[in-house]
Coordinates of C-alpha atoms and ligand atoms in Angstrom, one line a residue:
M11 CA -35.9 37.4 49.0
S12 CA -38.3 34.7 47.9
G13 CA -36.3 31.8 49.1
E14 CA -37.5 29.8 46.1
L15 CA -35.2 26.9 45.3
K16 CA -33.5 26.7 42.0
V17 CA -32.3 23.1 42.4
C18 CA -35.7 21.4 42.0
E19 CA -36.8 21.9 38.5
K20 CA -38.0 18.3 38.1
K21 CA -41.7 17.7 37.8
S22 CA -41.6 14.3 39.4
G23 CA -42.1 15.1 43.1
L24 CA -44.6 13.5 45.4
R25 CA -48.3 14.1 44.7
I26 CA -49.7 16.4 47.3
A27 CA -53.2 17.7 47.9
M28 CA -53.6 20.8 50.0
I29 CA -57.1 21.2 51.5
G30 CA -57.7 24.8 52.2
A31 CA -56.0 27.5 50.1
G32 CA -55.8 30.4 52.6
Y33 CA -52.8 32.2 53.9
V34 CA -51.2 28.9 55.0
G35 CA -52.5 26.4 52.5
L36 CA -51.7 28.5 49.4
T37 CA -48.3 29.6 50.6
S38 CA -47.3 26.0 51.7
G39 CA -48.8 24.6 48.5
A40 CA -46.8 27.0 46.3
C41 CA -43.6 26.4 48.3
L42 CA -44.0 22.6 48.2
A43 CA -44.4 22.9 44.4
A44 CA -41.3 25.1 44.3
I45 CA -39.3 22.3 46.0
G46 CA -40.4 19.9 43.3
H47 CA -43.7 18.3 44.3
Q48 CA -46.9 18.1 42.3
V49 CA -49.4 20.1 44.3
V50 CA -53.1 20.6 43.9
C51 CA -54.5 23.3 46.2
C52 CA -58.2 22.9 47.0
D53 CA -60.7 25.4 48.5
I54 CA -64.4 25.2 48.8
N55 CA -64.7 29.0 48.9
R56 CA -65.8 29.8 45.3
E57 CA -64.7 33.4 45.4
R58 CA -61.1 32.4 46.4
L59 CA -61.0 29.6 43.9
K60 CA -62.2 31.9 41.1
V61 CA -59.3 34.3 41.8
L62 CA -56.8 31.4 41.9
E63 CA -58.0 29.8 38.7
A64 CA -57.7 33.2 37.0
G65 CA -54.0 33.3 38.0
G66 CA -54.4 35.6 41.0
V67 CA -54.0 35.4 44.7
P68 CA -57.1 36.2 46.8
F69 CA -55.2 38.0 49.6
F70 CA -52.0 40.0 50.0
E71 CA -48.8 38.2 50.8
P72 CA -45.5 39.6 49.4
G73 CA -44.1 37.5 46.6
L74 CA -46.9 34.9 46.6
S75 CA -48.4 36.0 43.4
E76 CA -45.1 35.7 41.5
M77 CA -44.4 32.3 43.1
T78 CA -47.8 30.8 42.2
T79 CA -47.5 32.1 38.7
R80 CA -44.1 30.4 38.3
Q81 CA -45.3 27.1 39.8
I82 CA -48.5 27.1 37.6
A83 CA -46.4 27.7 34.5
A84 CA -44.0 24.9 35.5
G85 CA -47.0 22.6 35.7
R86 CA -46.5 21.8 39.4
L87 CA -49.4 23.7 40.9
T88 CA -53.1 23.3 40.1
F89 CA -56.3 24.2 41.8
S90 CA -59.6 22.4 42.6
S91 CA -62.9 23.2 44.2
A92 CA -63.5 19.6 45.2
P93 CA -61.6 18.0 48.1
E94 CA -62.5 14.5 47.0
E95 CA -61.1 15.2 43.6
A96 CA -57.9 16.7 44.9
A97 CA -57.3 14.0 47.4
R98 CA -57.9 11.0 45.2
D99 CA -54.5 10.2 43.8
A100 CA -52.4 12.0 46.4
D101 CA -49.5 10.5 48.4
A102 CA -50.1 13.0 51.1
V103 CA -53.2 15.1 51.8
F104 CA -52.5 18.2 53.9
I105 CA -55.4 19.8 55.8
A106 CA -54.8 23.5 56.1
V107 CA -58.3 24.8 56.8
G108 CA -59.2 27.3 59.5
T109 CA -59.3 26.4 63.2
P110 CA -61.1 29.4 64.8
S111 CA -61.9 30.0 68.5
G112 CA -65.1 28.5 69.8
A113 CA -67.3 30.7 72.0
D114 CA -65.5 29.5 75.2
G115 CA -62.0 30.0 73.7
S116 CA -61.5 26.3 72.9
I117 CA -60.7 25.4 69.3
D118 CA -63.4 24.8 66.8
L119 CA -62.4 21.8 64.8
R120 CA -65.5 21.6 62.6
Y121 CA -63.6 22.6 59.4
V122 CA -60.9 20.0 60.0
M123 CA -63.4 17.3 60.7
A124 CA -65.5 18.2 57.6
A125 CA -62.4 18.1 55.4
A126 CA -61.4 14.7 56.9
E127 CA -64.9 13.3 56.2
A128 CA -64.9 14.7 52.6
I129 CA -61.5 13.1 51.6
A130 CA -61.9 9.9 53.6
P131 CA -63.8 7.8 51.0
V132 CA -61.4 8.6 48.1
L133 CA -58.0 8.3 49.8
R134 CA -55.5 5.8 48.3
S135 CA -54.8 2.9 50.7
G136 CA -51.5 3.8 52.4
A137 CA -51.8 7.6 51.8
T138 CA -50.9 10.0 54.6
V139 CA -53.2 12.7 55.9
V140 CA -51.2 15.6 57.4
L141 CA -52.7 18.2 59.7
K142 CA -51.1 21.5 58.9
S143 CA -53.9 23.5 60.6
T144 CA -53.0 24.4 64.1
V145 CA -54.9 21.9 66.3
V146 CA -54.9 20.8 69.9
A147 CA -53.1 17.7 71.1
G148 CA -55.2 14.6 70.2
T149 CA -56.8 16.0 67.0
A150 CA -54.8 13.7 64.7
A151 CA -56.1 10.7 66.7
R152 CA -59.7 12.0 66.3
V153 CA -59.1 12.5 62.5
R154 CA -57.7 9.0 62.3
D155 CA -60.9 7.7 63.9
V156 CA -63.2 9.7 61.6
I157 CA -61.4 8.5 58.5
A158 CA -61.4 4.9 59.7
R159 CA -65.1 5.1 60.4
V160 CA -65.9 6.4 57.0
R161 CA -63.7 3.9 55.2
G162 CA -64.6 1.0 57.4
C163 CA -60.9 0.2 57.9
S164 CA -57.6 1.8 59.1
D165 CA -55.5 1.8 55.9
V166 CA -54.3 5.4 55.8
Y167 CA -51.9 7.3 58.1
V168 CA -52.6 10.6 59.9
G169 CA -49.7 12.8 60.9
S170 CA -49.0 16.4 61.9
N171 CA -46.9 19.1 60.3
P172 CA -47.6 22.3 62.1
E173 CA -46.8 25.5 60.2
F174 CA -44.7 28.3 61.7
L175 CA -44.8 30.9 58.9
R176 CA -45.7 34.5 59.6
E177 CA -47.9 36.6 57.4
G178 CA -45.9 39.2 55.6
S179 CA -42.8 37.0 55.4
A180 CA -44.6 33.7 54.7
I181 CA -42.5 32.4 51.8
D182 CA -39.2 33.2 53.4
D183 CA -40.4 31.7 56.6
F184 CA -41.4 28.5 54.8
M185 CA -38.3 28.2 52.6
N186 CA -35.8 29.2 55.2
A187 CA -37.6 27.8 58.3
D188 CA -35.7 27.6 61.6
R189 CA -37.0 24.0 61.7
V190 CA -39.7 21.8 60.2
I191 CA -41.6 19.7 62.7
V192 CA -43.1 16.5 61.4
G193 CA -45.2 14.2 63.6
A194 CA -46.0 10.6 62.7
D195 CA -46.6 7.4 64.7
E196 CA -45.8 4.9 61.9
P197 CA -42.5 4.6 60.0
A198 CA -44.2 4.8 56.6
A199 CA -45.8 8.1 57.4
M200 CA -42.6 9.5 58.9
S201 CA -40.7 8.4 55.9
L202 CA -43.2 10.1 53.5
L203 CA -43.0 13.3 55.5
A204 CA -39.2 13.2 55.5
S205 CA -39.3 12.7 51.7
I206 CA -41.6 15.7 51.3
Y207 CA -39.1 17.9 53.2
A208 CA -35.9 16.3 51.9
P209 CA -35.2 19.3 49.6
L210 CA -35.2 21.6 52.6
A211 CA -33.2 19.2 54.7
E212 CA -30.6 19.1 52.0
R213 CA -30.2 22.8 52.5
G214 CA -29.4 22.3 56.1
I215 CA -32.9 23.1 57.6
P216 CA -33.5 20.8 60.5
V217 CA -36.4 18.5 59.8
V218 CA -37.4 17.1 63.2
G219 CA -39.5 14.0 63.5
T220 CA -41.5 13.2 66.6
A221 CA -44.7 11.6 67.8
T222 CA -47.8 13.2 66.3
V223 CA -49.1 14.4 69.7
N224 CA -45.7 16.1 70.4
A225 CA -45.9 17.9 67.1
E226 CA -49.3 19.2 67.9
L227 CA -48.2 20.5 71.3
I228 CA -45.0 22.0 69.9
K229 CA -47.0 24.4 67.8
Y230 CA -49.2 25.6 70.6
A231 CA -46.3 25.8 73.1
A232 CA -44.2 27.8 70.5
N233 CA -47.0 30.3 69.8
A234 CA -47.8 30.7 73.5
F235 CA -44.1 31.3 74.3
L236 CA -43.7 33.9 71.6
A237 CA -46.9 35.6 72.7
L238 CA -45.6 35.6 76.3
K239 CA -42.4 37.4 75.1
I240 CA -44.6 40.1 73.6
G241 CA -46.8 40.3 76.7
F242 CA -43.8 40.6 78.9
I243 CA -42.2 43.4 77.0
N244 CA -45.5 45.3 76.9
D245 CA -45.6 45.1 80.7
V246 CA -42.0 46.3 80.8
A247 CA -43.0 49.1 78.5
N248 CA -45.6 50.3 81.0
L249 CA -42.9 50.3 83.7
C250 CA -40.4 52.2 81.4
E251 CA -43.0 54.9 80.9
K252 CA -43.3 55.4 84.7
A253 CA -39.5 55.1 85.3
G254 CA -38.4 57.3 82.4
A255 CA -36.6 54.5 80.7
D256 CA -36.7 53.5 77.0
V257 CA -38.1 50.0 76.3
R258 CA -36.2 49.7 73.1
D259 CA -32.9 49.9 74.9
V260 CA -34.1 47.6 77.7
A261 CA -35.3 45.0 75.1
G262 CA -32.0 45.4 73.2
G263 CA -30.1 44.9 76.4
I264 CA -31.9 41.8 77.6
G265 CA -32.1 40.4 74.0
L266 CA -28.3 40.2 73.7
D267 CA -28.4 37.4 76.3
A268 CA -28.5 34.4 74.0
R269 CA -30.8 32.6 76.4
I270 CA -33.4 35.3 75.8
G271 CA -32.8 36.3 72.2
N272 CA -33.7 39.7 70.7
R273 CA -36.7 38.8 68.6
F274 CA -40.4 39.3 69.5
L275 CA -39.5 41.9 72.1
E276 CA -41.1 44.9 70.3
A277 CA -43.5 46.7 72.6
G278 CA -46.7 47.8 70.9
P279 CA -50.5 47.7 71.0
G280 CA -50.6 44.0 72.0
F281 CA -50.5 41.0 69.8
G282 CA -53.2 40.3 67.2
G283 CA -53.7 38.3 64.0
S284 CA -55.3 35.0 63.2
C285 CA -53.0 33.0 65.4
F286 CA -51.6 34.3 68.7
P287 CA -55.0 35.4 70.2
K288 CA -56.8 32.2 69.3
D289 CA -53.9 29.9 69.9
T290 CA -53.3 31.2 73.4
R291 CA -57.0 30.9 74.2
A292 CA -56.9 27.3 72.8
F293 CA -53.8 26.5 74.8
A294 CA -55.3 27.7 78.0
S295 CA -58.5 25.8 77.3
L296 CA -56.6 22.6 76.5
G297 CA -54.7 23.0 79.8
A298 CA -58.0 23.4 81.7
H299 CA -59.4 20.4 79.8
F300 CA -56.6 18.1 80.8
G301 CA -56.5 19.5 84.4
A302 CA -53.1 21.1 83.7
P303 CA -54.0 24.8 84.0
Q304 CA -51.8 27.4 82.2
P305 CA -51.9 30.4 84.6
L306 CA -49.2 32.3 82.8
I307 CA -51.2 32.1 79.6
D308 CA -54.5 33.0 81.4
A309 CA -52.8 36.1 82.7
L310 CA -51.3 36.9 79.3
I311 CA -54.7 36.7 77.6
K312 CA -56.2 39.1 80.1
Q313 CA -53.3 41.5 79.8
N314 CA -53.4 41.5 76.0
D315 CA -57.2 42.0 75.9
T316 CA -57.2 45.0 78.2
R317 CA -54.2 46.7 76.6
K318 CA -56.1 47.9 73.5
A319 CA -58.7 49.7 75.6
S320 CA -56.1 51.4 77.8
L321 CA -54.1 52.6 74.7
A322 CA -57.3 53.9 73.1
R323 CA -58.1 55.8 76.3
R324 CA -54.8 57.7 76.0
I325 CA -55.8 58.9 72.5
I326 CA -59.3 59.8 73.7
D327 CA -58.0 61.8 76.6
K328 CA -55.9 64.0 74.3
T329 CA -58.6 64.5 71.7
P330 CA -61.3 67.2 72.3
T331 CA -64.8 65.8 72.7
G332 CA -66.2 64.8 69.3
G333 CA -62.8 65.8 67.8
R334 CA -61.1 64.4 64.8
V335 CA -58.6 61.6 65.0
A336 CA -56.6 60.1 62.2
V337 CA -55.5 56.5 62.5
L338 CA -52.6 55.2 60.4
G339 CA -52.7 51.5 60.0
A340 CA -55.6 49.0 60.4
T341 CA -54.0 45.6 59.6
F342 CA -52.7 43.5 62.6
K343 CA -49.2 44.1 61.4
A344 CA -47.4 45.5 58.4
N345 CA -47.1 43.7 55.0
T346 CA -50.4 41.9 55.2
D347 CA -54.0 42.8 54.4
D348 CA -55.2 40.6 57.3
V349 CA -57.3 42.2 60.0
R350 CA -58.2 39.2 62.1
E351 CA -58.1 40.3 65.7
S352 CA -56.2 43.4 64.7
P353 CA -55.3 45.6 67.7
A354 CA -55.7 48.6 65.4
L355 CA -59.3 47.6 64.6
E356 CA -60.1 47.2 68.2
I357 CA -58.6 50.6 69.1
I358 CA -60.5 52.2 66.2
Q359 CA -63.7 50.7 67.6
H360 CA -63.0 52.3 71.0
L361 CA -62.4 55.7 69.3
V362 CA -65.6 55.5 67.4
K363 CA -67.5 54.5 70.5
A364 CA -66.1 57.5 72.3
G365 CA -67.8 59.7 69.7
L366 CA -64.7 60.8 67.9
D367 CA -64.6 61.5 64.2
V368 CA -62.3 58.8 63.0
H369 CA -60.4 58.9 59.7
V370 CA -58.3 55.9 58.7
H371 CA -55.5 55.1 56.2
D372 CA -54.0 51.7 55.5
P373 CA -51.9 50.7 52.5
K374 CA -53.9 47.5 52.1
P375 CA -57.3 48.5 53.4
E376 CA -59.7 46.1 51.5
L377 CA -60.4 43.7 54.4
A378 CA -60.3 46.4 57.0
I379 CA -62.9 48.4 55.1
A380 CA -65.2 45.4 55.1
A381 CA -64.6 44.8 58.8
I382 CA -65.2 48.2 60.3
K383 CA -68.0 50.7 60.1
G384 CA -68.4 54.4 61.2
V385 CA -65.1 55.7 60.0
E386 CA -63.9 57.6 56.9
W387 CA -61.2 56.0 54.7
H388 CA -58.4 57.9 52.9
F389 CA -56.0 56.8 50.2
D390 CA -53.3 59.0 51.6
P391 CA -52.1 59.2 55.2
I392 CA -51.6 63.0 55.0
D393 CA -55.2 63.4 53.7
A394 CA -56.4 61.2 56.6
A395 CA -54.6 63.6 59.0
R396 CA -56.1 66.8 57.5
S397 CA -57.7 68.9 60.3
A398 CA -57.1 66.1 62.8
D399 CA -56.7 67.0 66.4
T400 CA -54.7 63.8 67.0
V401 CA -53.0 61.2 64.9
A402 CA -52.2 57.6 66.0
I403 CA -49.9 55.2 64.2
L404 CA -51.1 51.7 64.9
T405 CA -49.4 49.5 62.3
E406 CA -45.7 49.5 61.5
W407 CA -45.9 50.0 57.7
Q408 CA -42.7 51.3 56.2
E409 CA -44.7 54.2 54.7
Y410 CA -45.4 55.5 58.2
R411 CA -41.8 55.2 59.3
E412 CA -40.9 57.4 56.4
I413 CA -43.8 59.8 56.6
D414 CA -43.1 63.5 56.0
L415 CA -43.6 64.9 59.5
N416 CA -43.7 68.5 58.3
A417 CA -46.5 67.7 55.9
L418 CA -48.3 65.8 58.6
A419 CA -48.0 68.6 61.1
D420 CA -49.1 71.1 58.5
A421 CA -52.2 69.0 57.7
M422 CA -53.2 68.6 61.4
W423 CA -55.0 71.1 63.6
G424 CA -53.6 69.6 66.8
V425 CA -50.1 68.5 67.7
A426 CA -50.4 65.1 69.4
L427 CA -48.9 62.1 67.5
F428 CA -49.4 58.7 69.2
D429 CA -46.8 56.3 67.9
Y430 CA -47.8 52.8 69.1
R431 CA -45.2 51.1 67.0
N432 CA -42.2 53.4 68.0
L433 CA -41.5 54.3 64.4
I434 CA -40.9 58.1 64.8
Q435 CA -37.8 59.8 66.2
P436 CA -38.7 62.2 69.0
Q437 CA -36.5 65.0 67.8
A438 CA -37.9 64.7 64.3
A439 CA -41.5 64.9 65.6
N440 CA -40.6 67.9 67.8
A441 CA -38.8 69.6 65.0
A442 CA -41.9 69.3 62.9
G443 CA -43.9 70.9 65.8
L444 CA -45.5 67.7 67.0
D445 CA -45.7 66.2 70.5
L446 CA -44.9 62.5 70.4
Y447 CA -46.6 59.9 72.6
P448 CA -44.7 56.6 72.0
I449 CA -44.9 53.2 73.8
G450 CA -42.5 52.5 76.6
R451 CA -40.4 55.6 76.1
P452 CA -40.5 59.1 77.5
E453 CA -43.2 61.3 75.9
A454 CA -41.5 63.9 73.7
V455 CA -43.8 66.8 74.5
R456 CA -42.2 70.1 73.5
P457 CA -41.8 72.5 76.4
R458 CA -44.3 75.4 76.1
P459 CA -42.5 78.8 76.0
V460 CA -43.0 80.7 79.2
A461 CA -44.4 84.2 78.5
G462 CA -41.7 86.8 78.9
S463 CA -38.8 84.3 79.4
G464 CA -37.5 84.8 75.9
A465 CA -37.2 81.0 75.4
G466 CA -38.5 80.1 72.0
W467 CA -39.1 76.7 70.5
T468 CA -35.6 76.4 69.1
E469 CA -33.9 76.9 72.4
S470 CA -36.3 74.6 74.2
L471 CA -35.7 71.9 71.6
A472 CA -32.0 72.0 72.0
A473 CA -32.4 70.9 75.6
L474 CA -34.2 67.7 74.5
P475 CA -32.0 64.6 75.1
E476 CA -30.3 63.1 72.0
R477 CA -31.1 59.5 71.1
Ligands
LIG530 P1 -57.7 30.9 56.1 O1 -59.0 31.2 56.6 O2 -56.9 32.0 55.3 O3 -57.8 29.7 55.1 C1 -58.5 28.5 55.3 C2 -59.2 28.1 54.0 O4 -59.7 26.8 54.1 C3 -60.3 29.0 53.6 O5 -60.0 29.6 52.3 C4 -61.5 28.1 53.5 O6 -62.4 28.4 52.5 C5 -60.9 26.7 53.3 N1 -61.7 25.6 53.7 C6 -62.4 25.4 54.8 N2 -63.0 24.2 54.8 C7 -62.6 23.5 53.7 C8 -62.8 22.3 53.1 N3 -63.6 21.4 53.7 N4 -62.2 22.0 51.9 C9 -61.4 22.9 51.3 N5 -61.2 24.1 51.8 C10 -61.7 24.4 53.0 O7 -56.8 30.4 57.3 P2 -55.2 30.4 57.4 O8 -54.8 31.7 58.0 O9 -54.6 29.9 56.2 O10 -55.0 29.3 58.6 C11 -55.2 27.9 58.4 C12 -54.7 27.1 59.5 O11 -53.3 27.4 59.7 C13 -55.3 27.5 60.9 O12 -55.4 26.4 61.7 C14 -54.2 28.5 61.5 O13 -54.3 28.5 62.9 C15 -53.0 27.9 61.0 N6 -51.9 28.8 60.8 C16 -52.1 30.0 60.3 C17 -51.0 30.9 60.1 C18 -51.1 32.3 59.5 O14 -50.2 33.0 59.6 N7 -52.3 32.6 59.0 C19 -49.7 30.5 60.4 C20 -49.5 29.2 61.0 C21 -50.6 28.3 61.1
LIG531 C1 -47.6 34.1 64.2 C2 -46.4 33.3 64.5 O1 -45.3 34.2 64.6 C3 -46.2 32.3 63.5 O2 -45.1 31.4 63.8 C4 -47.4 31.4 63.4 O3 -47.2 30.4 62.5 C5 -48.6 32.3 63.1 O4 -48.8 33.3 64.1 P1 -48.3 36.1 62.5 O5 -49.5 36.1 63.3 O6 -48.3 36.1 61.1 O7 -47.4 34.8 63.0 O8 -47.4 37.4 62.9 P2 -46.3 37.7 64.0 O9 -45.2 38.4 63.3 O10 -46.0 36.6 64.9 O11 -47.1 38.8 64.9 C6 -48.2 38.5 65.7 C7 -48.6 39.7 66.5 O12 -47.7 40.0 67.5 C8 -48.8 41.0 65.6 O13 -49.9 41.7 66.1 C9 -47.5 41.7 65.9 O14 -47.7 43.1 65.7 C10 -47.3 41.4 67.3 N1 -45.9 41.5 67.7 C11 -44.9 40.7 67.1 C12 -45.5 42.4 68.7 O15 -46.3 43.2 69.2 N2 -44.2 42.5 69.0 C13 -43.2 41.7 68.5 O16 -42.1 41.8 68.9 C14 -43.6 40.7 67.5

């Protein structure tokens, strides 16, 4: 479901400039247009802008292309390559540029500061600059200073509106957010932010106003907490493997406690993407900077970093030296083409380094192809698995959940299927003649028939526990 509002067909919303038209800027810009505002999305990346101006979307996000097309046609969404042009008449200028990790894990604010400098001279007096990029506490205050310095006076507001959307479900997350957090330190800026989100508030979505520095910290604390849930369940998964338990049942059991909640408890290859890894590093670094260390997050970062190597080792150990391995999935999660800090890419790199012949499939491989060398790409997962000694599912694409296991087994030479997203039923894998190595669940390795015992595969399989 797109979540796009039907009630806001008017063209007369607030004038909004969105600086940075990436996964967050373009999605937020299109959604703000869909709730009735006049939005100009601006990006200095010429390639991205060319695609946008031609009516396309320069990355894959379900439903976004249709949404931008509708908003362009409705006259509410336009594009610009010049931040100073986009910002000139705006009531609110959102900054949604990248905030990557610096070499020491702290946040690199250079794109935010450059955007602030670029728009500062042209802002209307009384306009509000809104930081949508994920930034550490105190950044809005720094941006306020930069703008005041460039303008020679303090006549614009700077607030915060952190974004919580996830790639792959970005539109729905924006339109049906659990809450919208707006941070402002002046009534005029708070009132503008409230007006921007009024159409969502009218639909019952809580729009929560707070001080700017609180809004900045809410974003980091939220991402750190969610990442902790994943790190925790991955440790529980390790324990389940040793104790003969099933992490999915354990997660389901604890998740029914409303105090815990059942989301973000899926064990897997560790968290990746453009946010959790860099945001946990920045959060830890911010804590160290303020003399308020975050030891839980420090431990989480280490645990998540080492997980990929240890999961790669399991595959290497079951593949003959120099053997062939097929990897299904390269993006950091399903329904995106994004490979930033993808656990799959890191595992692939370990496999290549171990001297294996690595064949990869992903339904949206363009960015992955550019990011990784030394592997062979395939358009079809079964083709990737042809003659493979081992196969590893690393991303939870629906296509892999529904894969024809008999065709997979027929294509392979070996029988080991690593399922690091727990998509495959053990009985189904065994019935197809495959041994299944899942995460946090008992391995489903078919008992080998003992010579002379008369026990064939069929009888042995019947003894496997039902799930
Ligand atoms: P992105 O790299 O996809 O997009 C950033 C865009 O900003 C790029 O296209 C870049 O060319 C453009 N840009 C940089 N400097 C500019 C300038 N001076 N003027 C105009 N454009 C400029 O990044 P993203 O994934 O959209 O993330 C943006 C911010 O949002 C980050 O702080 C990120 O942490 C945060 N965030 C991301 C997500 C997500 O799921 N990707 C979710 C929530 C928050
Ligand atoms: C995340 C946050 O969820 C979002 O609020 C924020 O705005 C941006 O960062 P995103 O990175 O798009 O969103 O994806 P998300 O669904 O959160 O997954 C992040 C990583 O955690 C992925 O690698 C995913 O596979 C992993 N994950 C997620 C798990 O391993 N288990 C889970 O239960 C959930």
